[in-house]
Amino acid sequence: MNKETVLLMGARSDIALALAHRFAKGGNDIQLAARNSNGLIEDKLDIELRYGVNVTLHEFDVLDTTVNELFINSLPMIPDVAVCVIGHMGEQKESERDVQIAALVMRSNYEGPAAILAALANRFEERGSGTLVGISSVAGERGRATNYVYGSAKAGLTAFLSGLRNRLSKKSVHVITVLPGFVYTKMTENMELPVKLTAQPSEVANSVFRAVQKKRNIVYVKPIWQLIMIIIRNIPETIFKRTNI
Amino acid sequence: MNLSGWGRYPRIDAKLSAPRDLATLRANVHKGNAIARGNGRAYGDSAVSTQNTIHMKHFNRMLGFDTQLGQLVAESGVLLADIIDAFLPRGWFPYVTPGTKFVTLGGLIAADVHGKNHHKDGSFAKCVDWIELLTCEGDFKRCSANENTELFEWTVGGMGLTGVIIRAAIRLRPVSSTWIEQRTMVAENISHAIEIFEKFQDTTYSVAWIDCLQHGNAMGRSLVMLGEHAKAENLPSEYHSELLKIRPKRKLRIPLQFPNWVLNNFSVRVFNALYYSVGKRQSAQKLIDWDSYFYPLDTILDWNKIYGRRGFAQYQCVIPIQMADEGLRALLSTISGAGIGSFLAVLKRFGTQESKFSFPMEGYTLALDLPVNTKTLALMEQLDTITLQYGGRFYLAKDSRMSRFTFQSSEPRATAYSQYRSEQGLNELYCSTQSERLGI
Ligand SMILES: Cc1cc2nc3c(=O)[nH]c(=O)nc-3n(C[C@H](O)[C@H](O)[C@H](O)COP(=O)(O)OP(=O)(O)OC[C@H]3O[C@@H](n4cnc5c(N)ncnc54)[C@H](O)[C@@H]3O)c2cc1C
Ligand SMILES: NC(=O)c1ccc[n+]([C@@H]2O[C@H](COP(=O)([O-])OP(=O)(O)OC[C@H]3O[C@@H](n4cnc5c(N)ncnc54)[C@H](OP(=O)(O)O)[C@@H]3O)[C@@H](O)[C@H]2O)c1
């Protein structure tokens, strides 16, 4: 890969930082976009020192969709690769009780990411090149009692990415949907996760890095999740509604 | 959660947190009974506190490098492996390194580690320009040889018991290639090995592997390995295009339940083969890459699991120089007489060192890995007695079983350390299972 510029949105997350290291190791410049981006100064220094690339910090709140164009214009250059890692799980129980809380989950996982990716898509389309990556989730493949608010928002994002890919495939712009299973991150720090089904952020980063190079469409990170989701998607609804998985 | 050191013995049910920012770190420390944990490569319980073990893995960023001084500023959770990855290709190598690169900067400082170059370059302390410590009051304190000197001196080698190191500045060593010129010599017994060490004091690196099965005249039969960083001009021309390139190595993972005698027999067999092939020529010379030279075991991931569920211990003591020959003989004859099969031990010459609490003193240090069972635990107590008899002491980064009595008898400096800790209120905030066991 030639030296490219990679924009990472939601840059404080473990997955985004792992991506930053992976792409920087490949010699690419990095744009880190996050809320309170000043707090990422140590990470900027670290990545610059380790890999000898340029890292810039950018303030970005995905819910503030009115400033998307301004945000893109403020970047030192339009990136070659843009990855939206932003997500927000919330508490399912609270989302059931409070529509505002549910709305925040929906907006953070679907409306916000879709909006910024759409704005970037138009720039990439105009330029006739680039790769867009959305981090969605297997939770979006079928709604489950324990996290369907988050899942439904991820389902929206997955469908949006699919449509975007379809639209842009004729325009030399590539779109990648990432469907991680479990990942050891801040989001899941207090959960007991099955070791065999859980990836490290660095594994997610390696998969995404390869997917960008090889222009893959859908990435599961751990292959076993593809199989699991085929099974889960195919359980008849009459049975599924009685399960608690 | 079950925590242990690299030896997987003892295993302790302990609370573990991994703060991501200073505010959380500070709050966690203030709960008391805190101990910082780096990468858990100390063998025993140095980095375990039942109430409050604090993993430093999120403080793992390098912050700056001064190419004039060769000085790196980094957070304490940075791995030595990452430092090498980033800086060896630019011609810099750690000034002092232990036998594994999977250790953190904090762990290197807190244990004041030694390398194969201690006789020449001293311990890790020698390359530490300053550290920043989280203090009782919850703020940052810069400590160095000129600033907060006492705290600095207790912290380097203080096994985490003066507070949490947040950042440090260390100096790296300029090298012109990734290669080591290694010269291997045979020593027929322990006195011969000592003779070789003494003769080659000017060589940067030296270490010996001892065959622990031998007794009588052959007791201490060993291979002494000397090393120097290969200078570019001494390397064959085919090396010149890639002098500083790091070659990726394949990592092996040990299948579980692989019994440790297999590895022991294998290493002893390799030793014997080398002993005889080198023996014919008295000494052998070869070029070896940095990774195989300094970190031969690092390519085998999780090799600590071969000792099975009960885990293992590393016994490491140092015998002062005047008593070295006699003391080592006493230790080796006890080891070979214990009937615990064949295995290798490591011998190293230490140069002089003055420090508040660090392990090294001028003399010889012996280290051996033993599976933990009643027989080996009894053997280690015998070795303790011998070490005490010869005025030696023990490496806390390897200890998992020493008694308080043994430790206190070996360590006239312990009282001053405990006193300093209580004067400064450090004992109220920091402790490890080890410090409680040993009464530090
Ligand atoms: C295969 C192998 C070979 C080794 N070879 C050598 C050798 O040749 N020479 C040698 O000297 N040692 C050697 N060691 C021991 C090792 O270098 C030390 O135990 C080192 O301290 C481990 O670093 P760590 O980051 O894993 O620290 P840990 O094991 O997690 O902690 C060790 C000590 O450091 C303290 N500590 C860690 N981080 C901090 C921090 N941020 N602030 C304050 N205190 C902290 C802990 O409280 C604890 O007391 C070896 C170990 C192994 C497994
Ligand atoms: N961990 C898993 O098991 C798992 C599984 C499948 C999918 N995922 C997805 O992977 C992605 C990364 O998650 P993670 O596990 O690394 O968890 P995380 O640490 O919670 O990451 C989520 C990131 O999104 C950012 N974010 C949330 N709302 C934002 C907003 N309005 N504007 C800007 N940034 C916002 C957060 O920023 P702040 O730092 O400012 O809070 C945070 O950095 C998410 O999309 C998640 O849904 C995770």
Coordinates of C-alpha atoms and ligand atoms in Angstrom, one line a residue, chain A residues 9-16 33-36 60-64 84-89 108-109 135-138 150 154 179-188 193 198, ligand 2:
Chain A
M9 CA -13.6 8.5 14.2
G10 CA -14.2 7.4 17.8
A11 CA -10.5 7.4 18.2
R12 CA -10.3 6.9 21.9
S13 CA -11.8 3.4 21.7
D14 CA -9.4 0.5 22.0
I15 CA -10.4 -0.7 18.6
A16 CA -9.7 2.6 17.0
A33 CA -11.1 12.3 15.6
A34 CA -12.9 12.1 18.9
R35 CA -14.7 14.0 21.6
N36 CA -12.1 15.7 23.9
F60 CA -15.6 15.4 16.6
D61 CA -19.0 14.6 18.1
V62 CA -20.9 12.3 15.8
L63 CA -24.3 13.5 17.2
D64 CA -23.6 17.0 16.0
C84 CA -16.1 5.0 11.9
V85 CA -15.6 3.1 15.1
I86 CA -18.1 5.1 17.1
G87 CA -20.8 3.2 19.0
H88 CA -22.6 3.3 22.3
M89 CA -24.2 0.2 23.9
S108 CA -25.0 7.1 18.4
N109 CA -24.9 3.8 16.5
I135 CA -17.8 -0.8 12.6
S136 CA -21.2 -2.4 13.0
S137 CA -21.9 -5.5 15.1
V138 CA -23.3 -9.1 14.9
Y150 CA -28.4 -1.3 20.3
K154 CA -26.4 -1.6 14.4
L179 CA -19.2 -7.2 12.2
P180 CA -17.1 -8.0 15.3
G181 CA -18.3 -10.6 17.7
F182 CA -17.1 -10.0 21.2
V183 CA -14.0 -7.8 21.6
Y184 CA -12.0 -7.1 24.8
T185 CA -12.5 -3.3 25.1
K186 CA -13.6 -0.7 27.6
M187 CA -17.2 -1.4 26.5
T188 CA -17.0 -5.0 27.6
L193 CA -16.8 -13.1 27.7
T198 CA -13.6 -12.9 21.9
Ligands
LIG2 N1 -16.5 -4.6 22.3 C1 -17.3 -5.4 21.7 O1 -17.5 -6.5 22.1 C2 -17.9 -5.0 20.4 C3 -18.6 -5.9 19.6 C4 -19.1 -5.6 18.4 C5 -19.1 -4.2 18.0 N2 -18.4 -3.3 18.7 C6 -18.4 -2.0 18.2 O2 -17.0 -1.6 18.1 C7 -17.0 -0.1 18.2 C8 -15.9 0.3 19.2 O3 -16.4 -0.1 20.5 P1 -15.5 -0.5 21.8 O4 -15.8 -1.8 22.1 O5 -14.1 -0.1 21.5 O6 -16.2 0.4 22.9 P2 -15.9 1.9 23.4 O7 -14.6 2.0 24.0 O8 -17.1 2.3 24.2 O9 -15.9 2.8 22.0 C9 -16.9 3.5 21.6 C10 -16.3 4.8 21.1 O10 -17.4 5.6 20.5 C11 -17.2 6.9 20.9 N3 -18.4 7.7 20.9 C12 -19.6 7.4 21.5 N4 -20.5 8.4 21.3 C13 -19.8 9.3 20.5 C14 -20.2 10.6 20.0 N5 -21.4 11.1 20.2 N6 -19.3 11.3 19.3 C15 -18.0 10.8 19.1 N7 -17.6 9.6 19.6 C16 -18.5 8.9 20.3 C17 -16.7 6.8 22.3 O11 -16.0 8.0 22.6 P3 -15.6 8.6 24.1 O12 -14.2 8.0 24.3 O13 -15.5 10.1 23.9 O14 -16.6 8.1 25.0 C18 -15.8 5.6 22.3 O15 -14.4 6.0 22.0 C19 -18.4 0.3 18.6 O16 -19.0 0.7 17.4 C20 -19.0 -0.9 19.1 O17 -20.4 -0.9 18.9 C21 -17.8 -3.6 19.9

